[in-house]
Tab-separated table of C-alpha atoms and ligand atoms in Angstrom:
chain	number	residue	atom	x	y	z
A	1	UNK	CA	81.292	110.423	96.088
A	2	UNK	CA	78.719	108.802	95.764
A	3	UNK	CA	77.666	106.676	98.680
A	4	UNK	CA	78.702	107.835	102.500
A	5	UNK	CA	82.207	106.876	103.564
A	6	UNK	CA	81.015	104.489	106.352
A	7	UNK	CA	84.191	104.796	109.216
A	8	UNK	CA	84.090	103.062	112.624
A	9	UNK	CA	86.471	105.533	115.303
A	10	UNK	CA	87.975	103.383	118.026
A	11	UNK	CA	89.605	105.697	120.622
A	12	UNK	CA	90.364	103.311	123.018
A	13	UNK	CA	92.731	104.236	125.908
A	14	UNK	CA	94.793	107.165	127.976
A	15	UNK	CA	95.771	109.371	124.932
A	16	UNK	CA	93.883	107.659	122.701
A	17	UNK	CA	90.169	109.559	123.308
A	18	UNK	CA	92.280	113.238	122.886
A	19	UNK	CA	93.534	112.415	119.626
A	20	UNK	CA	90.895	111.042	118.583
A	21	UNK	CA	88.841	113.996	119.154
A	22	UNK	CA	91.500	116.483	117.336
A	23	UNK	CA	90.791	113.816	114.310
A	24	UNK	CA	87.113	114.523	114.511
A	25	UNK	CA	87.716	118.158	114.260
A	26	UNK	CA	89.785	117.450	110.899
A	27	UNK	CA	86.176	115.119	109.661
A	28	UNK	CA	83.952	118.047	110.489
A	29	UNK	CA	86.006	120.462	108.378
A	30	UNK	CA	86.259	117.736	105.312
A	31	UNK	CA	82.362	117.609	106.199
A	32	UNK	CA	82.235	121.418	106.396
A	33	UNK	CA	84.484	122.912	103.658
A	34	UNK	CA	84.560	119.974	101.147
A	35	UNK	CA	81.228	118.378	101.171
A	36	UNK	CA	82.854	114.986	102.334
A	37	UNK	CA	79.765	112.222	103.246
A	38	UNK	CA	81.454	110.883	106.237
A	39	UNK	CA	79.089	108.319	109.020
A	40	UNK	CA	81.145	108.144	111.920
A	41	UNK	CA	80.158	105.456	114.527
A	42	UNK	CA	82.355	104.987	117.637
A	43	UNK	CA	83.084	101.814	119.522
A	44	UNK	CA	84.803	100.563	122.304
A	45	UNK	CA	88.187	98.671	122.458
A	46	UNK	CA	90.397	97.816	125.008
A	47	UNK	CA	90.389	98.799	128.708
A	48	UNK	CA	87.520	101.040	127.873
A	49	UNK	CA	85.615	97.970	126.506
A	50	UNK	CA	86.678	95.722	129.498
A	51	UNK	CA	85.030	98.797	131.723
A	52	UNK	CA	81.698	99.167	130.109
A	53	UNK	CA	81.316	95.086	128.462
A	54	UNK	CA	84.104	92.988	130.635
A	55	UNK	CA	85.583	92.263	127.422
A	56	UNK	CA	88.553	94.514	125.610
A	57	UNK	CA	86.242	93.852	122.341
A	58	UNK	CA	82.482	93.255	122.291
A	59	UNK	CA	81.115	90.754	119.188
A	60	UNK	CA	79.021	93.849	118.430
A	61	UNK	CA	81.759	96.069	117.981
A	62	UNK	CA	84.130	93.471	115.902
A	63	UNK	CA	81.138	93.063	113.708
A	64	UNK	CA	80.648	96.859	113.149
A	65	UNK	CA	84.541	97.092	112.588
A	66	UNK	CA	84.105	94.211	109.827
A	67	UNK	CA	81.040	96.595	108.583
A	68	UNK	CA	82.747	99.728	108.069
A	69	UNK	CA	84.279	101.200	105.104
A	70	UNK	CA	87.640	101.693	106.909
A	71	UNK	CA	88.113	101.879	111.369
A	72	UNK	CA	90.320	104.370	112.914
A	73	UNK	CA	92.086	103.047	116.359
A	74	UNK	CA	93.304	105.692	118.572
A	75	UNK	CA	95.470	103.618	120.921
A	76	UNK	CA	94.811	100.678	123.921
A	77	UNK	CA	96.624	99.589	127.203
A	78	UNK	CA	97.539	101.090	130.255
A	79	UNK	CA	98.738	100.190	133.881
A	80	UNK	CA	95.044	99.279	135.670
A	81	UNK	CA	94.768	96.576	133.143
A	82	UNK	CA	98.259	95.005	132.776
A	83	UNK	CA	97.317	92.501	135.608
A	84	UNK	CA	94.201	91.189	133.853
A	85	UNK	CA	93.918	87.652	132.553
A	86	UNK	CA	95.779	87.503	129.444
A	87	UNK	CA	92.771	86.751	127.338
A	88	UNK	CA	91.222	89.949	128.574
A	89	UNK	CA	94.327	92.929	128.360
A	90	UNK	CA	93.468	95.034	125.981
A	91	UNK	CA	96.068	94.446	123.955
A	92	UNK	CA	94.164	91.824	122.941
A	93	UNK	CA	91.337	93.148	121.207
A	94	UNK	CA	93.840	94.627	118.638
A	95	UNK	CA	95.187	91.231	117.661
A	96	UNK	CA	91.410	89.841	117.539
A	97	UNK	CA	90.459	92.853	115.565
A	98	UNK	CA	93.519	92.180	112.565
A	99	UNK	CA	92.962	88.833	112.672
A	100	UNK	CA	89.669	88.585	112.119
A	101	UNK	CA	89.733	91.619	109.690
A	102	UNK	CA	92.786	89.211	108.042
A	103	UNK	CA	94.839	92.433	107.387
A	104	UNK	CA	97.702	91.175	105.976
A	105	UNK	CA	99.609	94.366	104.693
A	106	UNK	CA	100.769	96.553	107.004
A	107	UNK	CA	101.944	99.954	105.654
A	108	UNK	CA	104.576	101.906	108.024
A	109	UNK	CA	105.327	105.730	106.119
A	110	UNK	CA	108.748	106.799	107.473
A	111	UNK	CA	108.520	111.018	106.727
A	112	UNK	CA	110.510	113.635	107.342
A	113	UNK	CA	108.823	116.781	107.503
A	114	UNK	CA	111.012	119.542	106.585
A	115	UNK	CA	110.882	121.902	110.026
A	116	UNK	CA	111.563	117.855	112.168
A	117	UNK	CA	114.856	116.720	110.171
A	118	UNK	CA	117.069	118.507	112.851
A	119	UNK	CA	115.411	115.815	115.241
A	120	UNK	CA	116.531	112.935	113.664
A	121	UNK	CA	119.406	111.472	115.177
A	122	UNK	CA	121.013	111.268	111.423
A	123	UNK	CA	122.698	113.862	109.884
A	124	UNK	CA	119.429	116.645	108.401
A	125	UNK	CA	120.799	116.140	104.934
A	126	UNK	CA	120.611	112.490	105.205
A	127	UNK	CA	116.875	112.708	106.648
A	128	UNK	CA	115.711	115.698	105.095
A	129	UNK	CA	112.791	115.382	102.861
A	130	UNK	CA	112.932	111.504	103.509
A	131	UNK	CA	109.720	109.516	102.150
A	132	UNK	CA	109.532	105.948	102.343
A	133	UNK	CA	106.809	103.722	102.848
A	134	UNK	CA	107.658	100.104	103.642
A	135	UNK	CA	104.726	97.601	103.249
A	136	UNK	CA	105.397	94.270	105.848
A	137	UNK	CA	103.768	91.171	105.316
A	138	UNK	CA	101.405	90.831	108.873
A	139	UNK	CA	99.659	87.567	108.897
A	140	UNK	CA	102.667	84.495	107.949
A	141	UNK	CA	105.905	83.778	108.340
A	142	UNK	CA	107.988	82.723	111.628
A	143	UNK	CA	105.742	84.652	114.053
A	144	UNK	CA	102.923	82.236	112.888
A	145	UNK	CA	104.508	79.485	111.066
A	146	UNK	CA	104.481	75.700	112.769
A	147	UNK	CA	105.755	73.634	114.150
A	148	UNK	CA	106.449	75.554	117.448
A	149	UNK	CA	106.863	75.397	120.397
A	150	UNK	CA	109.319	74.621	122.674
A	151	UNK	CA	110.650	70.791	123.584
A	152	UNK	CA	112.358	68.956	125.886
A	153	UNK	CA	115.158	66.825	124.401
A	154	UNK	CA	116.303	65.529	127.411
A	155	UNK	CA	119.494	65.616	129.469
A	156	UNK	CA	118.288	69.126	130.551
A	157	UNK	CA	118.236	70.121	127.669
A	158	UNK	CA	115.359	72.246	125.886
A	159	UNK	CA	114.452	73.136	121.844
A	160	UNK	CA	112.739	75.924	121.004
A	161	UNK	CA	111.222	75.971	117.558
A	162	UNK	CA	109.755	78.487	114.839
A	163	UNK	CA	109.150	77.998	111.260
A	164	UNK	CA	109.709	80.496	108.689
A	165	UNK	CA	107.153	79.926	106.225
A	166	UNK	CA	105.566	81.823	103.007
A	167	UNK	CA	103.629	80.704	100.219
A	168	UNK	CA	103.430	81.620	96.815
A	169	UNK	CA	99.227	83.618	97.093
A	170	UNK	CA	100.940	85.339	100.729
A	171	UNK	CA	103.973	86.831	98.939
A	172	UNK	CA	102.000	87.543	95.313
A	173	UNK	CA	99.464	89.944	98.005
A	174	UNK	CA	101.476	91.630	100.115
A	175	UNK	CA	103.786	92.372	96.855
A	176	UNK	CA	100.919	93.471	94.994
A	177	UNK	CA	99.823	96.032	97.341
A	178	UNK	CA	103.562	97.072	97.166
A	179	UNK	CA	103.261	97.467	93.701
A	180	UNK	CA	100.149	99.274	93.302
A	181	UNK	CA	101.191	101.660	96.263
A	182	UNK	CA	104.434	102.422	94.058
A	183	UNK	CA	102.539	103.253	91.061
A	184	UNK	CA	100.902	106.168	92.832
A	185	UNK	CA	104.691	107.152	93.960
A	186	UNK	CA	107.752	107.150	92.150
A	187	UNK	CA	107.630	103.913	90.350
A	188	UNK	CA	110.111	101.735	92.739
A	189	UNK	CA	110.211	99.020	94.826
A	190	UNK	CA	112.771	97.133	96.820
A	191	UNK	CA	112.038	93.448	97.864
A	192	UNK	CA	113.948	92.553	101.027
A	193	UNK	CA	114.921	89.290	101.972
A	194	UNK	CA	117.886	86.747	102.975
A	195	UNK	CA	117.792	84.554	100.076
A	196	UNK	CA	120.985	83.870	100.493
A	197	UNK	CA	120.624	81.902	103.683
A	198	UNK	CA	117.122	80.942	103.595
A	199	UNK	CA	114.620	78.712	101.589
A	200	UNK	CA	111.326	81.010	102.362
A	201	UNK	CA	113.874	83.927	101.482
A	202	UNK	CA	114.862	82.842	97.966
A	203	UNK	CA	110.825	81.795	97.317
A	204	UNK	CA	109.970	85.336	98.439
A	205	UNK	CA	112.625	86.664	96.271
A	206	UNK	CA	111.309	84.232	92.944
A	207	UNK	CA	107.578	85.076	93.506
A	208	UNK	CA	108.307	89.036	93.511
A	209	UNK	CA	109.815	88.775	90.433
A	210	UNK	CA	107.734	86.314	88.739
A	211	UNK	CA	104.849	88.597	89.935
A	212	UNK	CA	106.960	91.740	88.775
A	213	UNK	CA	107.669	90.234	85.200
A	214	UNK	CA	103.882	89.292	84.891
A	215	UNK	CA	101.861	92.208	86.059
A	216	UNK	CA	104.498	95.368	86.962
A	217	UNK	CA	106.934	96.039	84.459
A	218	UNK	CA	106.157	99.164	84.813
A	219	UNK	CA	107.351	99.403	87.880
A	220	UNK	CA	111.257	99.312	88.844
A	221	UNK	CA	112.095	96.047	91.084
A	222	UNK	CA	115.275	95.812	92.706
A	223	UNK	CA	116.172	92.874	95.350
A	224	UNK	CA	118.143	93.429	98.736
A	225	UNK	CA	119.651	91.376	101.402
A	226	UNK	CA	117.523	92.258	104.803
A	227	UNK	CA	121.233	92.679	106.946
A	228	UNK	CA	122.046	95.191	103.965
A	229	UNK	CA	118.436	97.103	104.061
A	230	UNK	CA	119.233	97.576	107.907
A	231	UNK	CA	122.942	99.541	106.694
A	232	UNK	CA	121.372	101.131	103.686
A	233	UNK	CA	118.625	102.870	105.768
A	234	UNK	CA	120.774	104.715	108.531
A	235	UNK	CA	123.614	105.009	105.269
A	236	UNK	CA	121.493	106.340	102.733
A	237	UNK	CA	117.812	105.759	103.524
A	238	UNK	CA	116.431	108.565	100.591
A	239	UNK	CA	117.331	105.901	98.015
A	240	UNK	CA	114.220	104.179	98.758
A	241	UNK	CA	110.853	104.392	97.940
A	242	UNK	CA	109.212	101.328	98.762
A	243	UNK	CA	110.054	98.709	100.670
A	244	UNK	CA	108.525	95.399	100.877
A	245	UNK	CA	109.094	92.568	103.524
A	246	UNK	CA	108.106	89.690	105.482
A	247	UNK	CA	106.956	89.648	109.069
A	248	UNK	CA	109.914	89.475	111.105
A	249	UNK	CA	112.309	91.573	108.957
A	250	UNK	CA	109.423	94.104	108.450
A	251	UNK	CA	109.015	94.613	112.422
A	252	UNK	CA	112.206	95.386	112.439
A	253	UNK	CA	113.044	97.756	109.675
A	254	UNK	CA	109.995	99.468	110.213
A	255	UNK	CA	111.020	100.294	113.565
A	256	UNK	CA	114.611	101.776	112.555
A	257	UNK	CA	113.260	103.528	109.623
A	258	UNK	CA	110.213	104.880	112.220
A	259	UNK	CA	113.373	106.267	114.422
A	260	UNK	CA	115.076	108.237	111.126
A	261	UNK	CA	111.974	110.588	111.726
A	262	UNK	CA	112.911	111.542	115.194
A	263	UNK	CA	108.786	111.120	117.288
A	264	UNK	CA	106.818	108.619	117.842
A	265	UNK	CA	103.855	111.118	117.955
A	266	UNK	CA	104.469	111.821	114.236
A	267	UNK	CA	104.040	108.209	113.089
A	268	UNK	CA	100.821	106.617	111.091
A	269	UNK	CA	100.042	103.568	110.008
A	270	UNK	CA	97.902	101.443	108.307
A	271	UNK	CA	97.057	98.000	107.803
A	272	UNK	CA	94.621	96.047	104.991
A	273	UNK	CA	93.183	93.329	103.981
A	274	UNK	CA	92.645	91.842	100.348
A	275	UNK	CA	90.596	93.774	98.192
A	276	UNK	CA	86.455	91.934	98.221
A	277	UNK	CA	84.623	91.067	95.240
A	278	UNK	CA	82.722	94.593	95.351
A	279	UNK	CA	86.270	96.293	94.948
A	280	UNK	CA	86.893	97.205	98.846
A	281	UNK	CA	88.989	96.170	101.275
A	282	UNK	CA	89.136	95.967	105.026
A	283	UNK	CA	91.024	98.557	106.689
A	284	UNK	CA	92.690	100.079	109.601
A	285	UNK	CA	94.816	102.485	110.167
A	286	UNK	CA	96.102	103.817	113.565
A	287	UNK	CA	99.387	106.013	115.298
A	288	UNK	CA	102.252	104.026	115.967
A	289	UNK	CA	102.130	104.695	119.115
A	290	UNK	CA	100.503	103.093	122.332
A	291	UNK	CA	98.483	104.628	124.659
A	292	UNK	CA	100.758	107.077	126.510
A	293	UNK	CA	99.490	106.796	130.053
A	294	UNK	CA	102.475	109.008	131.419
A	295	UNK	CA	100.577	111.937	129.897
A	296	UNK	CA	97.314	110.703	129.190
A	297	UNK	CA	94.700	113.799	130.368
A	298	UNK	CA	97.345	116.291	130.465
A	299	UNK	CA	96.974	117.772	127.270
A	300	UNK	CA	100.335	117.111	125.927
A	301	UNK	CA	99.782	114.665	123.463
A	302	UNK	CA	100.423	114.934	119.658
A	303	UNK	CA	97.199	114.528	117.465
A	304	UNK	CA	99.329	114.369	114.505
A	305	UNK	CA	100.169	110.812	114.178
A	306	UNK	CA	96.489	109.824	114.282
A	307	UNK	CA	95.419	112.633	111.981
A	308	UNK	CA	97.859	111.621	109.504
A	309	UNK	CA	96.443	107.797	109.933
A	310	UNK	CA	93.225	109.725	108.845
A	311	UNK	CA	95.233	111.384	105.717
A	312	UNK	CA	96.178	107.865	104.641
A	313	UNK	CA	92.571	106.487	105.505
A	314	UNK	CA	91.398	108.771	102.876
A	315	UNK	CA	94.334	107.927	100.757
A	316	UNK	CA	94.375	104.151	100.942
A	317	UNK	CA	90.726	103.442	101.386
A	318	UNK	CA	89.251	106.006	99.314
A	319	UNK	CA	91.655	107.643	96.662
A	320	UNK	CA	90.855	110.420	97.933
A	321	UNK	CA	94.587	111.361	97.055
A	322	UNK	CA	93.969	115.796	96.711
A	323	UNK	CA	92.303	115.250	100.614
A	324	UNK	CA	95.386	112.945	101.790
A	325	UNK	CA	98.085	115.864	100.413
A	326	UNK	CA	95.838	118.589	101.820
A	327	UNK	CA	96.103	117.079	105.328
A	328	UNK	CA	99.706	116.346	105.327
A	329	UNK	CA	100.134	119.851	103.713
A	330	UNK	CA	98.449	121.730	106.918
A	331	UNK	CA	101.263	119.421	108.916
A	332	UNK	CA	103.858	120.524	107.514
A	333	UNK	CA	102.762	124.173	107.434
A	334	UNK	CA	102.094	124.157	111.136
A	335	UNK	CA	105.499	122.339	111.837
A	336	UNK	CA	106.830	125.138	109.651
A	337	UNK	CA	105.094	127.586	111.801
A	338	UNK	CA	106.995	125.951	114.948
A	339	UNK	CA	104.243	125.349	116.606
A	340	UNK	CA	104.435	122.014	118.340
A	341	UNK	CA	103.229	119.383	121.138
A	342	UNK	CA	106.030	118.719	123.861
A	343	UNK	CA	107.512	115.853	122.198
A	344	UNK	CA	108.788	117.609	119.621
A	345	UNK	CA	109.480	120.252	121.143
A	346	UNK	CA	112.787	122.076	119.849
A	347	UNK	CA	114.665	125.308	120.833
A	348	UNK	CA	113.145	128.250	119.033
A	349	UNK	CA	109.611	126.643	119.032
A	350	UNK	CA	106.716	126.865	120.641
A	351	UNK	CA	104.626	124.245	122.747
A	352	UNK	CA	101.288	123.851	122.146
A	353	UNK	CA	98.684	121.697	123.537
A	354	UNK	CA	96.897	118.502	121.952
A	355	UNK	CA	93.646	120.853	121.645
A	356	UNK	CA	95.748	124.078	119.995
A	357	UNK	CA	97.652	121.443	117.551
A	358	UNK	CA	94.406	120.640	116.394
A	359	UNK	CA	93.142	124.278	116.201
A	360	UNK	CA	96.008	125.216	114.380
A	361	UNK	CA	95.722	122.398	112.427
A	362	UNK	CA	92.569	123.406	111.051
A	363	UNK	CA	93.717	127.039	110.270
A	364	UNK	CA	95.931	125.662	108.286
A	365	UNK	CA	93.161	123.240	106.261
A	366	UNK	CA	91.094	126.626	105.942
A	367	UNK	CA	94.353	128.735	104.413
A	368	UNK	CA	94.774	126.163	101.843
A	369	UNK	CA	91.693	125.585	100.725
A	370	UNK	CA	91.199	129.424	100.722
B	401	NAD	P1	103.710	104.478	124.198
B	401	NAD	O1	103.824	104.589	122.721
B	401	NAD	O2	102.333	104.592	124.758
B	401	NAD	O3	104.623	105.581	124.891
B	401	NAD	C1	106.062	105.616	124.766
B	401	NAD	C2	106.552	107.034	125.094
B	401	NAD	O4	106.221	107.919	124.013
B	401	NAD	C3	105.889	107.634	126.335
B	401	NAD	O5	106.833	108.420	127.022
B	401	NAD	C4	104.797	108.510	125.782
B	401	NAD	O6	104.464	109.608	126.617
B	401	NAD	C5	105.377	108.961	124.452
B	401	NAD	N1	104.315	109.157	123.441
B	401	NAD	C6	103.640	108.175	122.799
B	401	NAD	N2	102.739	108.696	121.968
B	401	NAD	C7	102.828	110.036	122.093
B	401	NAD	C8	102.139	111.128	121.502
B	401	NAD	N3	101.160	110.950	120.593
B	401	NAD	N4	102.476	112.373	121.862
B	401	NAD	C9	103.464	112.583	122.763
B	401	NAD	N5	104.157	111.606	123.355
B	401	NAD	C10	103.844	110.338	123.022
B	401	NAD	O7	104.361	103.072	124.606
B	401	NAD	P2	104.451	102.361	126.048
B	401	NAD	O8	104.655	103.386	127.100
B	401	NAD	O9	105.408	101.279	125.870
B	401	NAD	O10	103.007	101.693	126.257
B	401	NAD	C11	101.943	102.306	126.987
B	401	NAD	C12	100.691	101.450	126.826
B	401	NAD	O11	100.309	101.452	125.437
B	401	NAD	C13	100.896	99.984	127.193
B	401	NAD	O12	99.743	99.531	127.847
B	401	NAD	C14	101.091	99.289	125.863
B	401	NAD	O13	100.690	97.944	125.907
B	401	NAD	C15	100.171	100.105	125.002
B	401	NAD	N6	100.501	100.091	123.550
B	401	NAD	C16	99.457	100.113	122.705
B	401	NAD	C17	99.678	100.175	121.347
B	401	NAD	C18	98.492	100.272	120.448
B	401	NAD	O14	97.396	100.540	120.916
B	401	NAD	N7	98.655	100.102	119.156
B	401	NAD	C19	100.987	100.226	120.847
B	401	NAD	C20	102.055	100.240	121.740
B	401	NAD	C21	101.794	100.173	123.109
């Protein structure tokens, strides 16, 4: 590669720092053992921010996040801050931070590692081997649209008031970046909906295929019901690949399809923006999960989520597609190992701490690239 990969780490709160460090362990052996040109900066976010700046995100730090080739968050929040003004929780700085980066595609992997399906709550031959990814549209539709609000309409009586809205530019991105994720998979995509019932539905539904017929033939488009995608992916959820959604039916079947895989501490994500006139894009990827402050400092928290962010930072925001597979290789070899943090914890396996996953973690980098 030719110039450094510039990243920006954010570890943030409780859990957040200890992950964050077992990542940094994974850079310095891409550094180490593959030559990868990696400038890490870290910055502040959230409570740590509000500690050190009185703010959960310093102009500084948003404008090194908008600098950087891609920013890894480790997680923010926790109980001394959830009395704060609202403008200042730390929460906060993570909605600043997307909206100002204008990431509009949030991408939400739902795998099954081989040595986890038996802690799914569906059957293991239902989960096993599951891969989905299911791209949501993050910036439009009912969470955002106007009006708003809620009225008074008198006799006692209140209205409350969201618009589902989508235009024809927010669908054609998010669907894009659906489409060019599928290329690099199997070819599919499923656009879900409820055209049946709604307006912004049965646009969403036209502009996917008009953007399909002009750009993606290649690819294989087929068109579901939202109500039917939630049946279809506790049914038979291995006969996606990927999914793509608006806002508010994408929080949702992101969540259940999150749930198929059985841990919250096994879940990445990540989350772009539109691709500048240099050929990047703004980019960040994080864990699913929040901050943990139940067992923040204890050493029981699972590094993987966060180090598989990092596989699909290198993935997403730098093709680096042989690096991505090697990462998510050494996961599933130390999963196959049973070696595991307490949350997945399973009889027959041993616990580990968030400092030994990463250990092991890089064992198993070293073994394959032996
Ligand atoms: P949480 O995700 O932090 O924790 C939920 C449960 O899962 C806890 O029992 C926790 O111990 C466990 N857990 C989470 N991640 C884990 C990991 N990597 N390894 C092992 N166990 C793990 O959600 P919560 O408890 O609802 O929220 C705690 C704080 O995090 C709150 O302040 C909330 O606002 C914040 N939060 C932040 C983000 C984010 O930064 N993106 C997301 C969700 C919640």
């Amino acid at each position: 590669m030719a110039n450094a990969m510039k990243l920006l780490f954010m570890p943030g709160d409780g859990i957040g720092p200890e992950v964050m460090t077992e990542v940094r362990r994974v850079t310095d052996w891409f550094a180490r053992a593959r030559g990868l040109d990696l400038e890490i900066d870290e910055g502040l976010i959230g409570g740590s921010s509000y500690e050190a700046h009185g703010t959960p995100l310093t102009e500084d730090t948003l404008a090194q996040a908008m600098e950087a080739d891609a920013v890894l968050l480790g997680a923010v929040g926790g109980p001394k801050w959830d009395n704060l003004d609202f403008s200042l929780k730390p929460e906060r700085s993570l909605l600043r931070l997307r909206k100002d980066m204008e990431l509009f595609a949030n991408l939400r992997p739902a795998v099954v590692f081989e040595a986890l399906a038996e802690a799914s709550t569906l059957k293991t031959d239902l989960v096993a081997e599951l891969d989905i990814l299911i791209v949501r549209e993050l910036t439009g539709g009912v969470y955002f649209g106007c009006p708003r609000g809620i009225d008074d309409i008198g006799g006692g009586n209140r209205r409350g008031i969201n618009t589902h809205v989508y235009t024809t530019p927010e669908i054609h991105r998010v669907s894009r970046v659906a489409f060019e994720i599928a290329r690099q998979r199997s070819g599919r995509v499923c656009s879900v909906e409820k055209s049946n019932v709604m307006e912004s539905g049965l646009l969403w539904r036209e502009e996917v295929q008009a953007l399909h017929d002009a750009e993606y033939t290649d690819i294989e488009l087929s068109h579901m019901y939202a109500d039917n995608c939630a049946m279809q992916l506790v049914r038979n959820p291995k006969q996606f690949d990927v999914i793509v959604t608006d806002n508010l039916f994408g929080d949702m079947l992101s969540d259940e399809a999150a749930m198929l895989t059985g841990s919250l501490g096994m879940l990445p994500s990540a989350s772009l923006g539109a691709v500048d006139a240099d050929g990047s894009r703004k980019a960040l990827y994080e864990p699913v999960h929040g901050s943990a402050p139940d067992i923040a400092g204890k050493g029981l928290a699972n590094p993987l989520a966060s180090i598989l962010s990092f596989a699909m930072l290198l993935r997403y925001s730098f093709e680096l597609a042989v690096e991505a597979d090697l990462v998510e290789r050494a996961v599933a070899n130390v999963l196959a190992k049973n070696l595991r943090t307490a949350d997945i914890l399973q009889p027959g396996t041993t616990q580990i701490s968030t400092g030994e996953m990463g250990t092991a973690l890089v064992y198993e980098l070293e073994a394959l690239a032996a």
